[in-house]
Amino acid sequence: MSATRIDCDICIVGGGPAGLSAALAAAKAGATVHLLDLFERPGGQYFMQPAAGAHGPARRQIAAGGRLIAAARAAGVTVHENAEVFGAYADPVIYARVGESALTLRPKAVVIATGAHDRVAPFPGWTLPGVMTPGAGQRLAKLHGTLPGRRVVLAGCGPFLMVVAGQLRAAGCDVLRVVEATPSPRALLAGIARHPARWGEALRLLTPVAPLAGRFRFGAVVTAAAGDDHVRSVTIARLGADGLPDERARETIADVDALLVGHGFRPSIEVPRLLGCAIDFDQDAGGHHLRIDRATGATSVPGIFAAGEVTGVAGARPALAAGTIAGLAAARHAGFAAGKGDERALARALDFALMLRRAYRVPYRALGRLPRPETVLCRCEEIDAATVAAAHADGARDAAGIKLWTRAGMGPCQGRGCGFGLGLQLAETAGLDPAAFGANPSRFPARPVPLSVVADALAAGEDGA
Amino acid sequence: MGVSGHIVVAGAGITGAATALALTEAGFAVTLLDRAAAGSAVSGASLACLGTHMSSEIELPQLIWATRRWAEWDRRFAGAFHYRRCGQIRFIEHEADIPVAEHWIALERAAGLTPELLTRERLRRVEPALTGPLVAASWSPTDALVNPFLAVRCLISAAVAAGARFRSHCPVEAIDVAGGRVTGVVTPGGRIAADAVVVTGGPWTAELVAPLGVALPILPRKAQCLATIRQPVTIRGVVGGCKSDHGGVDAGYTQIQQSEAGQILFNTVLAGGLAEAGAQGHVPEVDRRFVLDSIDTLTRLFPALRAVELLRSWVRYEAVTPDDRFIVGAVGPAGLLVAAGDNGTGFCRAPVIGEVIAAALSGRPCAIDSAPYDPGRFPAAGAT
Amino acid sequence: MSDITIDGETVAATAGDNLGALLHRLGDARLRATLSGAPRGLFCGMGTCFDCVVLVDGKPARACLTAIRPGMVVERQGGQP
Ligand SMILES: Cc1cc2nc3c(=O)[nH]c(=O)nc-3n(C[C@H](O)[C@H](O)[C@H](O)COP(=O)(O)OP(=O)(O)OC[C@H]3O[C@@H](n4cnc5c(N)ncnc54)[C@H](O)[C@@H]3O)c2cc1C
Ligand SMILES: Cc1cc2nc3c(=O)[nH]c(=O)nc-3n(C[C@H](O)[C@H](O)[C@H](O)COP(=O)(O)OP(=O)(O)OC[C@H]3O[C@@H](n4cnc5c(N)ncnc54)[C@H](O)[C@@H]3O)c2cc1C
Ligand code: FES
């Protein structure tokens, strides 16, 4: 039994670019700031920090992240690592688990910066070992000195594929194919041309993948992965003029030992949803994301601010700018005199993000066609497409109805993994609107946590505790 | 009453599903509507114990009829809703409650049931993981569990197969009345004509019929539940608290069981959980006090579960009446019927409710005594 | 190097390294089997999917979020019964 209770000015949930810049800004304004992050070291996705300092791929990025973390600590920010937030009430109070111990924070204001996670649409073979998200492959290579595989196929949609392709090549993988759903790189190149300030960055991104140019397949999707107990081969198909996979334009890639697939990211909204923060839906921004006031990062709940991917996927630069704005607003809410942050810088960064969003077209319809009746849609509960179709035939019309009648979304991940795929599948096969289809609502606890830790955390949060 | 023609059933929880099936089988054209997904209110949050034990002295014959009907449905629908006769324990923490348990046991045995009082030793054999500080327990071996989601789905599918129509996400916004008779319902998709409307809207029932001058004494009461990650089989049957001055329904109520998927579920109705009218429209997070109390109770009874991971929690509003019984029958204008007031034990009773409504609308005798549910016991309800 | 136990066998490992990465290398990406017997490996690698849950010292843990401790006992099956 152990619980720590901390009363402070500001609690930041998530230690990526958004959370770190919010923490730094708030601490500089004089607030006592505690930052909680799930991982072993802060940095989030963009600034992830390997154990042994900056070497290997993405050296510059790691070093920049290291400087931001050091600056935050120097300004007085207390960083809690391995701290997984599982509960929150709008008092506000934040409950986290650190291993078998409980950590309870009673701040005056909260900044939510929980980022996003990879978004994957189901297809036959996607549960085979060796099929992973690009994010998983990146972490293995960047943080854990482990190759996801030797002969790797990358597939999906978005600039992230290129980033990971370059990093995996540098780490020593044979990147066999990069299967990008967008028809051609033309829109991307034209977009970059209009943003001279980002040319240096673009060059650093494109140079490592230039040797792979011949391995790119634009306008194509993975339609199946095959193998007995491990992925061995991958089938891809070109998208036809109707936007659907053209079965005649197929190619099978043999001797594959890892397939990394992702179609962008999904904002991690489960903690702020516990607080009652309002959300909006935009498939191209990752689906459901927090609704905020861009000038302050304020959510619909007083005292709760948010920044970064959780407010709509846009990348690291907007996350940094928005983090500063939200951190300052949280400090003002906690009673400190603080400035407002640079809204123009945020607008410029968002502008670039919007260009990228337009340059990459996720082929939602094609993805909704990929599952076969026996393809598992909900990985946790092993619910297949035929079972979901039968529930629809019996009258289930939304995520709640499908969940009740099939258990899809009732497992340990609580629908984080299957929500996107279920929505696509039913949009395509049954004409349901993905926005109206909804998602499994987040409920306490946001992540599974031992009963003893829940009890300790809640007891520590009681008044007078 | 003897209505013929088209009947709209408003609300597709277990009460509405059973009612739609009974009406369809009685020969009516039925349209079942729900404003959200079927079973997405209380019925889909239920622990769905079909129990005759320690439930209601007055309704014992109805409960016996209901549990038999559930067993018949299990055979008829070939196990579609995973009926499981696992038995129910009511644990006793205070010596003073033993006579209370003995009273219920005598009553139920006189009605032909087979409950018994267990010593601590026998309790250990019936429910081995229940190692908390108990003095005794009562045991009703015939009580059963069903999968609540599949039960709603099965009854709706059976009704549809017999000719009913079902639409989810179609709220009844108002009930039309002309010349003192119900003529249909208003929905966002348009008006649906009907010769009779049965409102099975759980805690929303009262507000839907209020504009027709019908005042139902139904209030929402918070019921909360916690669910753990899947576990190996640990708890075999339903484990509830003995009715007593120290526990029991009025002072707060506990029910613990393991779902067929392996999750351990624990449900508590807190003392004083009654909310004001309208509260049911907003589903809040579970209360922190409730979570703490529940974990405390669970780990006191089942000490081995402390390290188990909590997965989810939920809150729903049950429909509570002053005397703990459903209100079922005709009220207000001709052709309007209600079936609500589940008082937290409506899953078990659903077959009875369907029968009472079907009998009333076809004008035939009811297979069971419907007097305990008569709306006439509340004059303001305007029973007809 | 410090020894840990995986499914009853002693395996040399480095304290502080990531358990998920170790299991990925050892099992040729195979990490556990589901209730239905289907093989699974790491999927999200960041703690959101729960595909990598194993028992560590008798308690369920996501391998991808677990740092190796000397003497740790890992059972690949049973994290999700
Ligand atoms: C898998 C992945 C890989 C990416 N890689 C790149 C890349 O290489 N280059 C690039 O430009 N962009 C990348 N991105 C995009 C990235 O989201 C942004 O660049 C940037 O990191 C966003 O910053 P953020 O602070 O909003 O979120 P993140 O950087 O994602 O930070 C969020 C942090 O919150 C923590 N967190 C979440 N939930 C909880 C909780 N319940 N309790 C405690 N902590 C929690 C997470 O562990 C994480 O550290 C990646 C995104 C993902 C999802
Ligand atoms: C945690 C928990 C455990 C329980 N355990 C048990 C148990 O072990 N045994 C037992 O017998 N009972 C149990 N119960 C109680 C039981 O679940 C309920 O009594 C029963 O489900 C009530 O069913 P209902 O159909 O009357 O209500 P509901 O399920 O609430 O159904 C009402 C329906 O009407 C719909 N509706 C409302 N307004 C409108 C409108 N205007 N138009 C259209 N549709 C509308 C709603 O969307 C809803 O679906 C438990 C309840 C809970 C919460
Ligand atoms: S691989 Fe997804 S939680 Fe570990």
mmCIF file of C-alpha atoms in Angstrom, chain B residues 10 16 58 79 84-85 107 109 124 143 166 170 173 213 234 271 285 309 319 351 365:
data_model
loop_
_atom_site.group_PDB
_atom_site.id
_atom_site.type_symbol
_atom_site.label_atom_id
_atom_site.label_comp_id
_atom_site.label_asym_id
_atom_site.label_seq_id
_atom_site.Cartn_x
_atom_site.Cartn_y
_atom_site.Cartn_z
ATOM 1 C CA ALA B 10 -41.457 3.026 -27.086
ATOM 2 C CA GLY B 16 -39.739 -3.252 -24.329
ATOM 3 C CA ILE B 58 -45.815 -10.052 -2.729
ATOM 4 C CA GLY B 79 -29.129 -21.021 -25.630
ATOM 5 C CA ARG B 84 -26.796 -20.299 -16.765
ATOM 6 C CA ARG B 85 -28.415 -21.731 -13.610
ATOM 7 C CA LEU B 107 -41.531 -18.338 2.601
ATOM 8 C CA ARG B 109 -39.883 -23.150 0.394
ATOM 9 C CA ARG B 124 -16.808 -22.638 1.410
ATOM 10 C CA ASP B 143 -31.422 -18.640 -9.550
ATOM 11 C CA PHE B 166 -37.588 -2.508 -34.920
ATOM 12 C CA CYS B 170 -35.651 6.831 -33.323
ATOM 13 C CA GLU B 173 -40.784 12.910 -29.038
ATOM 14 C CA GLY B 213 -51.873 14.514 -17.843
ATOM 15 C CA THR B 234 -13.126 -17.360 -9.361
ATOM 16 C CA ALA B 271 -28.266 4.291 0.236
ATOM 17 C CA GLU B 285 -18.822 9.386 -14.049
ATOM 18 C CA GLU B 309 -7.066 -4.933 -12.496
ATOM 19 C CA ALA B 319 -36.736 3.690 -12.433
ATOM 20 C CA PRO B 351 -41.580 -11.877 -19.189
ATOM 21 C CA PRO B 365 -57.279 -13.269 -19.125
#
